[in-house]
Structures are given as C-alpha cells and as structure tokens.
Coordinates of C-alpha atoms in Angstrom, one line a residue:
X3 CA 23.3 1.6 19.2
X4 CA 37.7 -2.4 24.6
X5 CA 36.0 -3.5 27.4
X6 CA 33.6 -1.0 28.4
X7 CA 35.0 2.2 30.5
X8 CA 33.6 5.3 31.3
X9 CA 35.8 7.8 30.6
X10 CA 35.2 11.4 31.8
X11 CA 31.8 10.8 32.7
X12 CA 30.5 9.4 29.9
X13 CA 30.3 6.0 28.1
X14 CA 33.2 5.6 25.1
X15 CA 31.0 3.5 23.0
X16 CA 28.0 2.1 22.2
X17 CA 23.9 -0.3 18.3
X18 CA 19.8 -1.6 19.1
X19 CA 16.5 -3.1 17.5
X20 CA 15.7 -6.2 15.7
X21 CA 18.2 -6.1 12.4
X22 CA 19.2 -8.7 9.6
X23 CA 23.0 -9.2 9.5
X24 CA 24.4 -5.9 7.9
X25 CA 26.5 -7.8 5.1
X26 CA 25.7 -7.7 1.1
X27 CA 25.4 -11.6 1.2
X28 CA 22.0 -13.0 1.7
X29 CA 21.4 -14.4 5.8
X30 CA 20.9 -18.1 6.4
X31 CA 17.8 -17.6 7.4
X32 CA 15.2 -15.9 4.8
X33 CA 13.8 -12.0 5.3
X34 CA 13.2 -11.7 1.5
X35 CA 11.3 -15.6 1.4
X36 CA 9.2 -13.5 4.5
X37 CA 8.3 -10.5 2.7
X38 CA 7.5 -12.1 -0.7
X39 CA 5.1 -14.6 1.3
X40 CA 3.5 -11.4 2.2
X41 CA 3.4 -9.8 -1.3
X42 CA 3.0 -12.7 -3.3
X43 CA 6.5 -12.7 -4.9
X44 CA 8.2 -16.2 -5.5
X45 CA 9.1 -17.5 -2.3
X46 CA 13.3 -19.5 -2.4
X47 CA 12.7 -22.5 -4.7
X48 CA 8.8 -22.0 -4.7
X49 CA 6.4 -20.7 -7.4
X50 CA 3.3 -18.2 -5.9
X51 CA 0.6 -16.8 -8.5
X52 CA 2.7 -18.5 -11.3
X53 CA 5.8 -16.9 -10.8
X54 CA 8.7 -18.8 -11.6
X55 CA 10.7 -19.7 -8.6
X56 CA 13.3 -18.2 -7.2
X57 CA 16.2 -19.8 -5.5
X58 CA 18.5 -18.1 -3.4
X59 CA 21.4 -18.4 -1.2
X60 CA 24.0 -17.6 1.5
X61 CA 26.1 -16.6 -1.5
X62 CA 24.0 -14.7 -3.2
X63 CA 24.2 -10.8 -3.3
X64 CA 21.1 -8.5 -2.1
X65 CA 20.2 -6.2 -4.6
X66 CA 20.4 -2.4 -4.6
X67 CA 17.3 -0.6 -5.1
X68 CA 16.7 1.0 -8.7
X69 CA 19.7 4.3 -9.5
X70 CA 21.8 3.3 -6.5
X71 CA 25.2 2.1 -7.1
X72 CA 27.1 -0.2 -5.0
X73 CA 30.5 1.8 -4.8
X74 CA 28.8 5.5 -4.4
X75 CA 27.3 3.7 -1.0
X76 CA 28.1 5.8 2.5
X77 CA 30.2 4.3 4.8
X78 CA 28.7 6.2 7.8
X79 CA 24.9 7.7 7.9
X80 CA 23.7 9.7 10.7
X81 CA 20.3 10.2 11.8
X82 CA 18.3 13.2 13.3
X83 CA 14.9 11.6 14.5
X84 CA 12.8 14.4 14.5
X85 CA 9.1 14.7 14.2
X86 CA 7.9 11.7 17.0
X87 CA 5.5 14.1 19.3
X88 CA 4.2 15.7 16.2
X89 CA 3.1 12.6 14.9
X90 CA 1.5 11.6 17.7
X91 CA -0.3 15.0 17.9
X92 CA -1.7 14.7 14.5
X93 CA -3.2 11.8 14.9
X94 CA -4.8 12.0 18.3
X95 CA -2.4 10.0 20.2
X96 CA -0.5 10.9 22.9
X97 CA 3.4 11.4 22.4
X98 CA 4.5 8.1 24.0
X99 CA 3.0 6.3 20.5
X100 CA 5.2 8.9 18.2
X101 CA 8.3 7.3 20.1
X102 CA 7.0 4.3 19.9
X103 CA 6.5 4.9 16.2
X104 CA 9.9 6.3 16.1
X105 CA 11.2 3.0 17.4
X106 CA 9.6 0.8 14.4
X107 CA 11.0 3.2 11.8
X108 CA 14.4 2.9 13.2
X109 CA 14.0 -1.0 13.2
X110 CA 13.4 -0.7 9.3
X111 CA 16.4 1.7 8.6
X112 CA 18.6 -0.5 10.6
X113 CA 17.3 -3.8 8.4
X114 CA 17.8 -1.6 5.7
X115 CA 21.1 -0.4 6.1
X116 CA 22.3 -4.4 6.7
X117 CA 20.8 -5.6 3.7
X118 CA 22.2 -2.6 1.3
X119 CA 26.2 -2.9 3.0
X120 CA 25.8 0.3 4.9
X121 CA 28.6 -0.1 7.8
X122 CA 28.2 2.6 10.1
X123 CA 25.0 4.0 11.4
X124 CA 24.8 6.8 14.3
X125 CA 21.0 8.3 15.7
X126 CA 20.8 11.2 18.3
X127 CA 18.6 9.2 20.5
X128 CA 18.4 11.9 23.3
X129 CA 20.3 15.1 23.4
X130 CA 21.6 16.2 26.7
X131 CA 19.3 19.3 25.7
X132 CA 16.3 17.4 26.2
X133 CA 16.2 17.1 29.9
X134 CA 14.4 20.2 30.1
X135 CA 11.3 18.4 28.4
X136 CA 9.1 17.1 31.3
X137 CA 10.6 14.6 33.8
X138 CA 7.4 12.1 32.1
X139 CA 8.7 12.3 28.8
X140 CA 12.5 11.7 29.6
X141 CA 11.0 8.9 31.6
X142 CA 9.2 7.4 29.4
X143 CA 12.3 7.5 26.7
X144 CA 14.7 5.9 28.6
X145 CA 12.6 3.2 29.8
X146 CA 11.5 2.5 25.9
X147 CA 15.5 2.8 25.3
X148 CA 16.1 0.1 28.8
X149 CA 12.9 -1.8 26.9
X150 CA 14.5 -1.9 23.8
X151 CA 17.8 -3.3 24.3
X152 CA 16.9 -6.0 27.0
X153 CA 14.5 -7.6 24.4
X154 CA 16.9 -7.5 21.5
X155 CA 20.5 -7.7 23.1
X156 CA 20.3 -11.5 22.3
X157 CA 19.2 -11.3 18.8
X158 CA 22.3 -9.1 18.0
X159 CA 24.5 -10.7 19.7
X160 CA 23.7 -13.9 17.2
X161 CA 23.5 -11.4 14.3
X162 CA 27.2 -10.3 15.3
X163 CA 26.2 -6.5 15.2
X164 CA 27.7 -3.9 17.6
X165 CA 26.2 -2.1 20.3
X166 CA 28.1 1.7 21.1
X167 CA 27.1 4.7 22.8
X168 CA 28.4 8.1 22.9
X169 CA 26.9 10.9 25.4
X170 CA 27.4 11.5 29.2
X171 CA 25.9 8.3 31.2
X172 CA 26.0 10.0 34.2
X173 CA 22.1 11.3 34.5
X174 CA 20.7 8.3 32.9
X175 CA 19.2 5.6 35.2
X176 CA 21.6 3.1 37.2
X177 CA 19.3 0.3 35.5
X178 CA 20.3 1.4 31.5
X179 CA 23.3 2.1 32.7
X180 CA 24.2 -1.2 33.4
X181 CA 22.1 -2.4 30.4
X182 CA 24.2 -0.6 27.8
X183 CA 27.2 -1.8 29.7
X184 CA 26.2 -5.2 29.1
X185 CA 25.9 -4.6 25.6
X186 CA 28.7 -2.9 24.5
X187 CA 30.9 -5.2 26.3
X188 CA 29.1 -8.5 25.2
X189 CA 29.1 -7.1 21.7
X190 CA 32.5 -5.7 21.3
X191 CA 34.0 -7.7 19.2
X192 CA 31.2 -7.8 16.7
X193 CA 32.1 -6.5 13.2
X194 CA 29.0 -6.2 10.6
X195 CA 26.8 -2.9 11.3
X196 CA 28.0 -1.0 13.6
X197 CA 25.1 1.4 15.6
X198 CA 25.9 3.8 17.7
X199 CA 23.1 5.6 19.9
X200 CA 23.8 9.3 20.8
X201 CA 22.3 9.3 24.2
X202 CA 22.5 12.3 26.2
X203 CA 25.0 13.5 23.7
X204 CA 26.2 16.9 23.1
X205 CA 28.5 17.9 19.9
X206 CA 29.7 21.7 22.3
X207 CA 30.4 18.7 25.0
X208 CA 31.8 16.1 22.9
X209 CA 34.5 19.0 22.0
X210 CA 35.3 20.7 25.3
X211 CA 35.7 16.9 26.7
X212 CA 38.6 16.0 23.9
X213 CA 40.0 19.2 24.8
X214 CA 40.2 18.6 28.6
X215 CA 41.7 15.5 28.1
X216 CA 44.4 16.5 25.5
X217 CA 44.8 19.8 27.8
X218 CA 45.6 16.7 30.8
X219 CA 47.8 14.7 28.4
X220 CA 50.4 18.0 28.0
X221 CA 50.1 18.6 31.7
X222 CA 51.1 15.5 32.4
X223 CA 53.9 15.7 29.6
X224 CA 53.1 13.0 27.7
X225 CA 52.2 15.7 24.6
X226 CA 53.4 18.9 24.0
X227 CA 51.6 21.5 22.4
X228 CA 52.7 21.7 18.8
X229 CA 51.6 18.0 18.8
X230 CA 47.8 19.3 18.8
X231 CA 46.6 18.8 15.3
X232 CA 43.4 17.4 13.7
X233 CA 43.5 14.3 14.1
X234 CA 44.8 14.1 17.6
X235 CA 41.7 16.0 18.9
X236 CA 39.6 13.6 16.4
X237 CA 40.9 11.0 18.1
X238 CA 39.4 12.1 21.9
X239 CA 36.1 12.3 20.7
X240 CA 33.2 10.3 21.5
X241 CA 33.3 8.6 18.0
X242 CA 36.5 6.9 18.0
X243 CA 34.9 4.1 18.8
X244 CA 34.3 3.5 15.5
X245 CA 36.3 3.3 11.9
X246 CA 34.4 5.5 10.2
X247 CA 34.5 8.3 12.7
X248 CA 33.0 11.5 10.2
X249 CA 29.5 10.6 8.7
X250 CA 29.2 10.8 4.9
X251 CA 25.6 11.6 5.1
X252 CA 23.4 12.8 7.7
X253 CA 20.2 12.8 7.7
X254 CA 17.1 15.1 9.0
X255 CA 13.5 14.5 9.3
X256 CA 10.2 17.3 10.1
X257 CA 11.3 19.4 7.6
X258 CA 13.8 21.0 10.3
X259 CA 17.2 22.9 8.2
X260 CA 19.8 22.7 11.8
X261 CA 22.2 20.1 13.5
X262 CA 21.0 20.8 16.9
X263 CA 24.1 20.7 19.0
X264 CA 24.5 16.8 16.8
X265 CA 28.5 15.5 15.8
X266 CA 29.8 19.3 15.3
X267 CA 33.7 18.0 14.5
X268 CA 32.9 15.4 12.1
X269 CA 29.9 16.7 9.9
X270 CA 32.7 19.2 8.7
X271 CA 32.4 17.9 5.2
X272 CA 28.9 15.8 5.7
X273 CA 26.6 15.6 2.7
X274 CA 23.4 16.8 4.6
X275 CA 19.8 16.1 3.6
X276 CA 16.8 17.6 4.4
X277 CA 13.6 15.4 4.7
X278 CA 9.8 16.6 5.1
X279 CA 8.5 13.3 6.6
X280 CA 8.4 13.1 10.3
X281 CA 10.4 10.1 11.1
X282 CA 8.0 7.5 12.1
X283 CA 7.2 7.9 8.6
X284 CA 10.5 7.7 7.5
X285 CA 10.7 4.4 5.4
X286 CA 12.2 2.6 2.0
X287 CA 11.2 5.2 0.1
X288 CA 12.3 8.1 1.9
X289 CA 15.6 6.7 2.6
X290 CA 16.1 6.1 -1.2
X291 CA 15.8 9.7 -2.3
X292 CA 18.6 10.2 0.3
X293 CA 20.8 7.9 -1.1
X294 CA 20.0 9.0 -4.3
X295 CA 20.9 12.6 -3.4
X296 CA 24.0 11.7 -2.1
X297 CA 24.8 9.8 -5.1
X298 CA 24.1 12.5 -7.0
X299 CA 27.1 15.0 -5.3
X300 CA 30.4 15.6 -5.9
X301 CA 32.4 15.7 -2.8
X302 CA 35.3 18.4 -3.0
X303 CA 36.4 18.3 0.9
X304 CA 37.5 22.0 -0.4
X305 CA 38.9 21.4 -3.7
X306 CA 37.8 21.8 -7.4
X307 CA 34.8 20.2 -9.2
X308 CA 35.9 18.4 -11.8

C-alpha cells in the first residue's frame, strides 16, 4: 500500500502493515517455527508433543492450503474493506476499534498473500466518497493510515515489498503526504508483493483523469485521435504503476453486492466474490473459500466455455 510524482493532483503510485516476504520460498527467518510454537506443531529440527521434527529451509516451498492449486493462483486480488463501524457497533465499541480491527485483518491477508505467491494486492483504503463522514472519523483514519506506515516502513523496506498509492493526495494531510512519499520512493525498486492502497480514490475520477490527460497529449500533438484505443487510456490510469494493472479477483466483505465507485476500467472481466463476514473478521478461512471460488470459474473474457 519512478521516483515519486504527483501527476494531476494525485499520487501515481503507492503497499503497508507488518508482512512476510511475498515469495513461495520459505524466509530466512521462521513464521511457521512461530506459529507451530504456538499450536504445538513440530517446530524446524525440533520435536513438540512427540511429533517428529520438521526441518525446513530457505529452499523449501510453502504449501498451499487443501483444493488450491498453485497455477489457478490470481495474480492481482483487490479488496473492498467493508463492515469496520459495524463491527465495532456490535460489540459495544466505538468505531475507531472496527478500523483498528480492520487494520489487524489486513496485516493477516497481506502475510497471507506473501506466503501463498500472490503478487499484486490493491485495498480501497478511503474513497474520495467518504469525506462526507464526520471530520472525526476521516481524522481518525488517516492518522491510523500516517500511524501505520511510519511504524512499518522499515520492516518492508528489509522485506523488499512495495509501497503504491493511487487516489487524489491533494485533501489528505501535508504530514501523510510526505509519509507515503517517503515510501513509495524508498521502496520503488522493491519487487516481491506489491500493495497498493486506494486512498481517496475514485474509479468515475480515475477515468475522467486518463481522459484529460490523453485529451492534453492530442492537443499538444503528440497523439492523434485514431490512436485512442484500450490500452492507451489503460495506460493513464492510476494503476499503471503496477504489472498486473486489472484484478483477477476482487473481493467484498458485509455482505454488500456493489463496487462503490472502486477500479471501474479494470474489473471489466474481474471474478467477483461476495463475502458475509465483516472484514475485521475476514481471515484464513474466509480468504480460502475465495480462492477456492475463483478456482472453481472458467474465465471466457467473452468467448465460449469449453
């Protein structure tokens, strides 16, 4: 979540949280020795409970969970993080502990996506929609976003992920601004996961914005208009700042069947699912079924089925 510019009014790129390094090959240092410490699994060269040890290394592959296959994998997953406040509400707290919430589950998708070889993932952070929630609220999420990315910018930096954004940086505050300037520039170069945080992002926007500046390119002759295709305009939105421009899955939690306003170009031929769970809830298990779905397609992009 090129040196950084801002283009237009708005920032071209931009990755965040504590992750593993997104590769299929098991990190030097030992997530899985953690987590079977914790559940009593055989930690690397160690027997617990009677197990039988378990040795691993740098060069050994991280497994898929059960019914996913490694070459049906997305390239790109997008995120809709919906459900925080109502969280919070059901449980008492006030809506500053659903985001909060929201935060942690993003961590583990992000740890999850690195371990299982995802390469691209995008979350709508903040939509430039939401400013007309109260000025607390927006407060309170961009300093938890400013919060966020200053205590982790080190940690990815070693873990060689990159940082993008893609929204309109102009209402957000001068501090964050400079923060996620920081960050996409010091991690520019990085090429595991790649996250990119929709912040104050618009799809509508994202589209008239490609179309001013191809409309500026012909004025100033360096186009003309029969050279207007696809991928030209693809190529002046927010997300070519990444490989895998068009999501292969995208992903909605709260039970909530729309996009709202979220990548409108390049979920053309998107696999979309649909999850009840509000997302601080939004975990392993949830995330499986939406592979699994997925897995389960057949993606025509307007041809036959087979």
């Amino acid at each position: 979540m090129a040196a950084f510019q801002i283009h237009h009014q708005r920032f071209p790129h931009a990755p965040l949280h504590e992750l593993l390094p997104p590769t299929t090959r098991r990190p030097s240092f030992s997530f899985v020795s953690k987590a079977a410490t914790a559940t009593g699994a055989p930690r690397n060269g160690v027997s617990i409970n009677g197990l039988p040890p378990v040795h691993y290394t740098e060069e050994d592959p991280i497994p898929l969970p059960p019914g996913l296959r490694e070459e049906s994998m997305p390239s790109h997953v997008a995120v809709i993080m919906d459900g925080n406040r109502r969280w919070a509400r059901m449980r008492g707290l006030p809506s500053g502990s659903g985001y909060e919430a929201g935060a942690r589950a993003l961590r583990r998708l992000v740890e999850l996506c690195c371990k299982w070889g995802i390469r691209v993932l995008t979350v709508f952070a903040f939509s430039s929609d939401n400013w007309v929630r109260p000025k607390m609220e927006t407060n309170f999420l961009m300093g938890l976003l400013e919060r966020g990315l200053r205590n982790e910018l080190q940690h990815l930096i070693r873990e060689k992920v990159r940082i993008s954004l893609v929204g309109d940086c102009t209402k957000l505050p001068k501090p964050l601004q400079a923060l996620l300037s920081e960050a996409a520039e010091t991690t520019k170069n990085n090429s595991q996961l790649h996250l990119i945080l929709a912040v104050n992002y618009s799809g509508q926007n994202d589209l008239v914005q490609a179309c001013q500046n191809i409309a500026q390119k012909v004025k100033d002759g360096l186009i003309e208009p029969e050279d207007i295709d696809k991928f030209l305009l693809e190529s002046e939105l927010e997300t070519n700042c990444t490989d895998f421009p068009n999501p292969d899955l995208l992903i909605r939690t709260s039970g909530e069947l729309r996009i709202s306003n979220f990548l409108l170009w390049q979920l053309a031929y998107t696999e979309l699912y649909f999850a009840n769970s509000l997302w601080p809830d939004f975990g392993e298990d949830e995330f499986v079924k939406a592979l699994l779905s997925f897995q389960q397609r057949q993606r025509r992009y307007g041809g036959r089925s087979s």
